[in-house]
PDB file of C-alpha atoms in Angstrom:
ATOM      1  CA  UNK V   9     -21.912 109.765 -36.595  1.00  0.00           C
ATOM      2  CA  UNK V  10     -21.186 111.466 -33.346  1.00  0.00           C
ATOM      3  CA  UNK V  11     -22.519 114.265 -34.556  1.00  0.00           C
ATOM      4  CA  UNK V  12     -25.652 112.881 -35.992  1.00  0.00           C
ATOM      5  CA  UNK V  13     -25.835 111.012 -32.008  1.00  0.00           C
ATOM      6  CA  UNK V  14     -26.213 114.870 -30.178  1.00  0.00           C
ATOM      7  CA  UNK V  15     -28.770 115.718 -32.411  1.00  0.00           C
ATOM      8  CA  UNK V  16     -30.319 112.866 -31.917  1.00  0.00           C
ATOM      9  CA  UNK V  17     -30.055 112.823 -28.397  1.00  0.00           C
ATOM     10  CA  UNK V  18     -31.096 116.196 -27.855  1.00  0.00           C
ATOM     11  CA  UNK V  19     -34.217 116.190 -30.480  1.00  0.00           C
ATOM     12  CA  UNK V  20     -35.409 112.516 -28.157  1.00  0.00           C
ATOM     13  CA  UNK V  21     -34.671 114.423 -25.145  1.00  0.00           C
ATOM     14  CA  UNK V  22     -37.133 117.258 -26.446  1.00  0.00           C
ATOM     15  CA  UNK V  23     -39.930 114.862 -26.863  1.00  0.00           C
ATOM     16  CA  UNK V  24     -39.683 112.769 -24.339  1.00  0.00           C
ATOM     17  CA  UNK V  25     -39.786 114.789 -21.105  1.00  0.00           C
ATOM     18  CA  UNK V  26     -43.114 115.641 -21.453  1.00  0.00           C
ATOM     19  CA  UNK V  27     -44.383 112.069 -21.650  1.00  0.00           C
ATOM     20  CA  UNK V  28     -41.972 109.462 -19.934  1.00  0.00           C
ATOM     21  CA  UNK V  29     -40.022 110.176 -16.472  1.00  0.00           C
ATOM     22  CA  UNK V  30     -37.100 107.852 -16.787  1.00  0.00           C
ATOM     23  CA  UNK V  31     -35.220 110.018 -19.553  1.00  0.00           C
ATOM     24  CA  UNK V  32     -31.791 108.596 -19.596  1.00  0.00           C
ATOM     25  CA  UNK V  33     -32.473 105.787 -19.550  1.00  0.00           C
ATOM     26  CA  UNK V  34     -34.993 105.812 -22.939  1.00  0.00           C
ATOM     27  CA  UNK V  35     -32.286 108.324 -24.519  1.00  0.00           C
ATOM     28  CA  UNK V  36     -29.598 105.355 -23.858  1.00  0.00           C
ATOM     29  CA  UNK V  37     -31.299 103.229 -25.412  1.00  0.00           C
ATOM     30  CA  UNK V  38     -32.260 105.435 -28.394  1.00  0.00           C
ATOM     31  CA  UNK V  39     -28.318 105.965 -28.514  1.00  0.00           C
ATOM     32  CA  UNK V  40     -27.836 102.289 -28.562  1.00  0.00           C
ATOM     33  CA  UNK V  41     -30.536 101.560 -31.044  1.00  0.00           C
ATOM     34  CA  UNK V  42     -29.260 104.617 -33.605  1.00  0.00           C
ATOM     35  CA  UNK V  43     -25.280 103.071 -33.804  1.00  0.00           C
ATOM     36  CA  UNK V  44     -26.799  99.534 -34.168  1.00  0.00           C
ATOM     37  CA  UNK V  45     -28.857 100.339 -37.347  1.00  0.00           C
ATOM     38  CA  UNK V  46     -26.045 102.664 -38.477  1.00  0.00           C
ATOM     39  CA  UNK V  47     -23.623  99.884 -38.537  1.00  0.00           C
ATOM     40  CA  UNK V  48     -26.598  97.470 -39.739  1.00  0.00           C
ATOM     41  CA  UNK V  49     -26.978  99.824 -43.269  1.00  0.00           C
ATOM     42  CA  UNK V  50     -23.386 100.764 -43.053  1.00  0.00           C
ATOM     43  CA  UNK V  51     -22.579  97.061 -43.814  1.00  0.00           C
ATOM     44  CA  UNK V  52     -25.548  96.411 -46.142  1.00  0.00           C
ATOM     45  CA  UNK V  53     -24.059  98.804 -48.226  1.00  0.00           C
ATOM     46  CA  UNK V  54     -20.280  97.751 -47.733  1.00  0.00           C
ATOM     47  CA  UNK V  55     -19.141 100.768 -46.161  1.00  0.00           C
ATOM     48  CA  UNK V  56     -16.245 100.426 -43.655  1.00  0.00           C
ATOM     49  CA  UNK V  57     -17.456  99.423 -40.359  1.00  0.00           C
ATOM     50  CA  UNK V  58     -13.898  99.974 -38.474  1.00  0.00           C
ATOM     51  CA  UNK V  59     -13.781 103.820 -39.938  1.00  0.00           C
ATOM     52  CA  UNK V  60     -12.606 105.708 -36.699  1.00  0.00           C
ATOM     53  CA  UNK V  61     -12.919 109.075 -38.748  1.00  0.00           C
ATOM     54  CA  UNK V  62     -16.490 108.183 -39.802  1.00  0.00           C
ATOM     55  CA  UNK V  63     -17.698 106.975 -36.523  1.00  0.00           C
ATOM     56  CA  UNK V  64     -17.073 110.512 -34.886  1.00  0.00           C
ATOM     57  CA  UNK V  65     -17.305 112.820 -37.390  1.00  0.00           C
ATOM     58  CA  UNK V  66     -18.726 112.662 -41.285  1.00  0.00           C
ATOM     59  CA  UNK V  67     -15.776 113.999 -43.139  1.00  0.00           C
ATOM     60  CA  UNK V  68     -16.249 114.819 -46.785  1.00  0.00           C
ATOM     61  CA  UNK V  69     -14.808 111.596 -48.349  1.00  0.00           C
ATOM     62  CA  UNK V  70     -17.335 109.836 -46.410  1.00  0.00           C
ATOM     63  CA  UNK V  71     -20.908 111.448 -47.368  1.00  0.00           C
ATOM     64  CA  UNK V  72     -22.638 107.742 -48.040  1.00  0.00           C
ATOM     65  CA  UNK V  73     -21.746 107.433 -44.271  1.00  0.00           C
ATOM     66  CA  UNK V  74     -23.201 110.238 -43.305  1.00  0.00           C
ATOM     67  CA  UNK V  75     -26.689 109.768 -45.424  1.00  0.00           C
ATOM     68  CA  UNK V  76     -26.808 106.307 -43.541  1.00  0.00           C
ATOM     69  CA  UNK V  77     -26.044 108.102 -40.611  1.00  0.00           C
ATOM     70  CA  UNK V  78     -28.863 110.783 -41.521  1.00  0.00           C
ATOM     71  CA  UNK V  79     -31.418 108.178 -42.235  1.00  0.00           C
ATOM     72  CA  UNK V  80     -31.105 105.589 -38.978  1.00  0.00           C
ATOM     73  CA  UNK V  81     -31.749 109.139 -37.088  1.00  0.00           C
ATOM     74  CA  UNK V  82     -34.959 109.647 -38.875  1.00  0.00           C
ATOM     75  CA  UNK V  83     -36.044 106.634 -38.136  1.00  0.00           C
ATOM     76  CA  UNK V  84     -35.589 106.204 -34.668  1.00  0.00           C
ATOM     77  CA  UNK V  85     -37.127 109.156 -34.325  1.00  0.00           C
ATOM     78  CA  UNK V  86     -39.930 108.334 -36.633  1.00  0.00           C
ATOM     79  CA  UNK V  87     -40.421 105.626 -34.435  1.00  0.00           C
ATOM     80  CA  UNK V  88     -40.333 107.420 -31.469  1.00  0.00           C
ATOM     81  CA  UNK V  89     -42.815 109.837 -32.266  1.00  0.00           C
ATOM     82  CA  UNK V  90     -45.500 106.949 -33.512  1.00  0.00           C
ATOM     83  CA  UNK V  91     -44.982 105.449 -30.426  1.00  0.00           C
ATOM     84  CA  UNK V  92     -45.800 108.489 -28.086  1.00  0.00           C
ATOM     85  CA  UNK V  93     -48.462 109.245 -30.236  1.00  0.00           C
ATOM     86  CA  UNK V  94     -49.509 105.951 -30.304  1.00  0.00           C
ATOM     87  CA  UNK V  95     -49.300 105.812 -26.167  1.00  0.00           C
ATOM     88  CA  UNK V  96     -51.073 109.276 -25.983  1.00  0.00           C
ATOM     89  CA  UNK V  97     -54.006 108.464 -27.702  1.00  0.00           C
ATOM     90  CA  UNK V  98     -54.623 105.530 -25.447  1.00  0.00           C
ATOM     91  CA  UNK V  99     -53.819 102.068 -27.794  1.00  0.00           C
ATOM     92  CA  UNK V 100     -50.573 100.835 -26.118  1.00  0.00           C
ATOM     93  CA  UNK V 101     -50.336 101.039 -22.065  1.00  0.00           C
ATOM     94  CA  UNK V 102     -47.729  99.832 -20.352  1.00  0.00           C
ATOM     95  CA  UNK V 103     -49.472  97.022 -18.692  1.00  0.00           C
ATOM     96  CA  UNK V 104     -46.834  94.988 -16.622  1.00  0.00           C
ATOM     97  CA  UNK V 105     -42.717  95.485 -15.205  1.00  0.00           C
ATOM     98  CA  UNK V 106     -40.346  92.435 -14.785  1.00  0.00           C
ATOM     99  CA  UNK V 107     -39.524  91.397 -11.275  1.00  0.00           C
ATOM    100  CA  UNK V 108     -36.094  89.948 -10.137  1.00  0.00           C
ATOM    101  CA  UNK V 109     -36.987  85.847 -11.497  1.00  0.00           C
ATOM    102  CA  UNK V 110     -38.458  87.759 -14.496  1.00  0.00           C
ATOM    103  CA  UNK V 111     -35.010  89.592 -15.096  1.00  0.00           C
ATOM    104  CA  UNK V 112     -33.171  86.804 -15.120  1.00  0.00           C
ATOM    105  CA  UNK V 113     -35.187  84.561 -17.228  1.00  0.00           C
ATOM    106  CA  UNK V 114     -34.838  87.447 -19.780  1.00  0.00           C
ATOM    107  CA  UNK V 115     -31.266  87.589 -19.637  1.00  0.00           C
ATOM    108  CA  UNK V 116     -31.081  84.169 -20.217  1.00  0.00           C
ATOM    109  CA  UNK V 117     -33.339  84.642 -23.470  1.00  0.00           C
ATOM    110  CA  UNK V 118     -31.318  87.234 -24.346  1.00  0.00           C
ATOM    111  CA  UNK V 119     -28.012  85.199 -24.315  1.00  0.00           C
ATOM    112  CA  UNK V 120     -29.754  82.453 -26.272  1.00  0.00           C
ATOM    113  CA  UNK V 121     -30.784  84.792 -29.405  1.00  0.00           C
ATOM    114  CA  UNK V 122     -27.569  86.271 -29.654  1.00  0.00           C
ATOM    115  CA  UNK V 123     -26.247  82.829 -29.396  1.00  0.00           C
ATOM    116  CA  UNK V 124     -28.419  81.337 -32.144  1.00  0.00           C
ATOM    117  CA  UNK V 125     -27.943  84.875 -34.226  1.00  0.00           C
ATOM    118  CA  UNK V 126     -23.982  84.784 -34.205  1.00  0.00           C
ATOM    119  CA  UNK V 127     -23.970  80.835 -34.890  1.00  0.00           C
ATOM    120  CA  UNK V 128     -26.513  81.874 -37.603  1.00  0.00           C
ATOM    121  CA  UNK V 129     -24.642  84.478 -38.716  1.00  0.00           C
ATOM    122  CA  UNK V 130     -20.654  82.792 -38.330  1.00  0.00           C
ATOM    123  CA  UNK V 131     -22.131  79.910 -40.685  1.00  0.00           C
ATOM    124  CA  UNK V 132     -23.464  82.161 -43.152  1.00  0.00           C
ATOM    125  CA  UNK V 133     -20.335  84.134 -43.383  1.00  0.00           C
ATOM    126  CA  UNK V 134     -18.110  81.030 -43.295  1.00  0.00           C
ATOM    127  CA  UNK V 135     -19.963  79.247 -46.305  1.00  0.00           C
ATOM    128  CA  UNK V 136     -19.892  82.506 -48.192  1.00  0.00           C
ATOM    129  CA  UNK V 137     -16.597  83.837 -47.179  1.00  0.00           C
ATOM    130  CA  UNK V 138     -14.599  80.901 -47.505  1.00  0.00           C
ATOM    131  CA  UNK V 139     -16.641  78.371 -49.671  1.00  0.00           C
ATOM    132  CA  UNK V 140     -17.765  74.799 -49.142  1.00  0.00           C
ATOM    133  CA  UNK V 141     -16.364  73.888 -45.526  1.00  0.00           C
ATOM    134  CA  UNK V 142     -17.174  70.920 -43.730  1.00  0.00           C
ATOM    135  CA  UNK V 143     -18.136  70.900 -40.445  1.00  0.00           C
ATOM    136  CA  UNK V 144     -14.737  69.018 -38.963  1.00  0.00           C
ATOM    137  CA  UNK V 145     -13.000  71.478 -40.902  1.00  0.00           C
ATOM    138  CA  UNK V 146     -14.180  74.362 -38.894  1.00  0.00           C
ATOM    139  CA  UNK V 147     -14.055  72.346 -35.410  1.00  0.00           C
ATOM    140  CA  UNK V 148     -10.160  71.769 -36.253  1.00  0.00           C
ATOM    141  CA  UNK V 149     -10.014  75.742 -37.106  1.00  0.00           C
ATOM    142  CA  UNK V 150     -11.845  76.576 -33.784  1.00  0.00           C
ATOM    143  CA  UNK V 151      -9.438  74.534 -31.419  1.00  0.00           C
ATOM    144  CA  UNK V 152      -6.542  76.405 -33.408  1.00  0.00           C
ATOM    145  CA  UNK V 153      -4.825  79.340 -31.384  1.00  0.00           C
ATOM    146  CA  UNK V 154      -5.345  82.518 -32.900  1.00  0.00           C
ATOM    147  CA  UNK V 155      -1.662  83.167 -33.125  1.00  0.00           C
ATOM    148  CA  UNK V 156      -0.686  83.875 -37.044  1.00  0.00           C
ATOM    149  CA  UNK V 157      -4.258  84.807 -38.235  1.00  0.00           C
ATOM    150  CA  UNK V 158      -4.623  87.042 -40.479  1.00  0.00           C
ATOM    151  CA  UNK V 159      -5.514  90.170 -38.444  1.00  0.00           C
ATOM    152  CA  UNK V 160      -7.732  91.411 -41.576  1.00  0.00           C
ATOM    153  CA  UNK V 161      -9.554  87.995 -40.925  1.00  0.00           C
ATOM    154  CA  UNK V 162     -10.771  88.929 -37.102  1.00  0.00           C
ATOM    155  CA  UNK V 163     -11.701  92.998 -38.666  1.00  0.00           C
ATOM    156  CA  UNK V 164     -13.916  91.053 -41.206  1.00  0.00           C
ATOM    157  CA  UNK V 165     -15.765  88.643 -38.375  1.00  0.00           C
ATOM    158  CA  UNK V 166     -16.328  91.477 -36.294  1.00  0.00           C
ATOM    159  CA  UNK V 167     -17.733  93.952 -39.114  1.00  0.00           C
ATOM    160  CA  UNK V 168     -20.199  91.337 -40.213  1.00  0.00           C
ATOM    161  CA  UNK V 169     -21.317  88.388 -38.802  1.00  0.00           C
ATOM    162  CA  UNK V 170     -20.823  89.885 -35.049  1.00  0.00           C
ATOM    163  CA  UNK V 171     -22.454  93.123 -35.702  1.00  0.00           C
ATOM    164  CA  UNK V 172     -25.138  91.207 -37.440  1.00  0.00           C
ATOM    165  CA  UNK V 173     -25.410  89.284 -34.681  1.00  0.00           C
ATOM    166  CA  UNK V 174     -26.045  91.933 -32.024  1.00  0.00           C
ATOM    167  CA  UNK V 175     -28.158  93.731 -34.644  1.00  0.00           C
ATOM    168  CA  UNK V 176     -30.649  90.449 -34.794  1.00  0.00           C
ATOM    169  CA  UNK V 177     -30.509  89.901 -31.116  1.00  0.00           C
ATOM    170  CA  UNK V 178     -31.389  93.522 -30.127  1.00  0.00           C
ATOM    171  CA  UNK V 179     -34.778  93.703 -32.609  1.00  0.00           C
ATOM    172  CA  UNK V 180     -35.348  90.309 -31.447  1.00  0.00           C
ATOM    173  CA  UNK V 181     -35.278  91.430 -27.369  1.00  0.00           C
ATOM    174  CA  UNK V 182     -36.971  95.011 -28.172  1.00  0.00           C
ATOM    175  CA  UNK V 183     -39.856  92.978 -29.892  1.00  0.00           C
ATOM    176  CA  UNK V 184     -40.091  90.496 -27.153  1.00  0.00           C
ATOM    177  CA  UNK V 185     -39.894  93.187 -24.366  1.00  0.00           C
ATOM    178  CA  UNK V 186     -42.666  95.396 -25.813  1.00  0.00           C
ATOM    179  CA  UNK V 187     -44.760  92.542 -25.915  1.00  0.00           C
ATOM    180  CA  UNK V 188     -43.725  91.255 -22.716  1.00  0.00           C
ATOM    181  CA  UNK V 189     -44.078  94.431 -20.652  1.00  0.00           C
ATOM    182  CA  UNK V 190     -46.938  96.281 -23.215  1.00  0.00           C
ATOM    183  CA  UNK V 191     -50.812  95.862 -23.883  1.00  0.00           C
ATOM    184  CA  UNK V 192     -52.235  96.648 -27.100  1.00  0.00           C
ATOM    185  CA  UNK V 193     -56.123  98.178 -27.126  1.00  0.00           C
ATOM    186  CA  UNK V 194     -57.817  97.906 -30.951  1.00  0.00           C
ATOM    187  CA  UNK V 195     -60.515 100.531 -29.505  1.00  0.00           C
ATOM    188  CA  UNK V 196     -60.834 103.761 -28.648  1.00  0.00           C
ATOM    189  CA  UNK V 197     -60.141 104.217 -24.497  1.00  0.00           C
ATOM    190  CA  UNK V 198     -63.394 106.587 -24.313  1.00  0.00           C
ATOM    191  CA  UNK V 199     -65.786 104.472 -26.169  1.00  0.00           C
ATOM    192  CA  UNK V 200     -68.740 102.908 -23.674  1.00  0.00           C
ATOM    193  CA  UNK V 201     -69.935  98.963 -23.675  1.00  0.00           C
ATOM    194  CA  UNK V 202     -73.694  99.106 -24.752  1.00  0.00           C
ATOM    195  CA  UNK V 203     -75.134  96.502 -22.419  1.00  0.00           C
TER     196      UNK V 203
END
């Protein structure tokens, strides 16, 4: 995976510095964006999420990791290329940029889809993990101290409904940022009104 990451990197770096100025920033993001959707098909597919010898290198026992791996890559930068091209040719201009009340009022939208995903996303694993369980019955699990749980138990919250959770918050906030911040044109930017 880390491997995979400075290609990545490098091949984003490539194509963005001739058409956006704040670099590090984009290639951050494309970092952050390429380990979520790893770990998104990594789990669709029941791989090991907690793998420290498949999250920095793809070893030979681990080759379905490294496909996965292989394929987020490609389509981030897939992605990235439609969008410059996109941008180039005039259809999407970047139309608007948050100010300070702006930023804040995101945040708070961001904190209340990740909320909504990992309640989403606890429930579903709860009522498939551990069967039928009434609501009181996880209230009187929640005010329990951690102390004596199965350690296996916290591994298996964190590899899925957690990472599930951050996965459905962060295509929830890019959509709602590129909407937010871009303006779509349906015609050509060098075609003339007729009066």
């Amino acid at each position: 995976m880390l491997l995979i990451l400075i290609f990545l990197i490098l091949l984003s770096y490539s194509l963005l510095t001739k058409s956006n100025k704040k670099v590090i920033r984009n290639i951050l993001l494309l970092s952050g964006e390429y380990i979520l959707l790893s770990f998104l098909l990594w789990r669709a597919f029941n791989r090991a999420l907690l793998n420290p010898p498949a999250l920095l290198y793809s070893p030979i026992n681990n080759p379905q990791n490294m496909v996965m791996c292989i394929i987020a890559a490609l389509v981030i930068l897939g992605l990235l290329q439609l969008y410059i091209i996109i941008s180039n040719r005039g259809y999407i201009i970047r139309s608007t940029y948050f100010n300070k009340p702006q930023w804040v009022t995101f945040i708070f939208l961001i904190l209340f889809i990740f909320t909504g995903s990992l309640a989403y996303t606890s429930s579903y694993w709860t009522m498939h993990d551990m069967g039928n369980v009434r609501f009181d019955q996880i209230v009187y699990i929640m005010s329990q101290p951690l102390r004596g749980t199965d350690p296996l138990k916290i591994r298996e919250f964190i590899a899925k409904p957690l990472i599930s959770a951050f996965c459905f918050t962060n295509i929830g906030v890019m959509i709602i940022y590129f909407f937010a911040t871009h303006q779509l044109k349906f015609r050509t930017p060098n075609s003339v009104d007729k009066p």
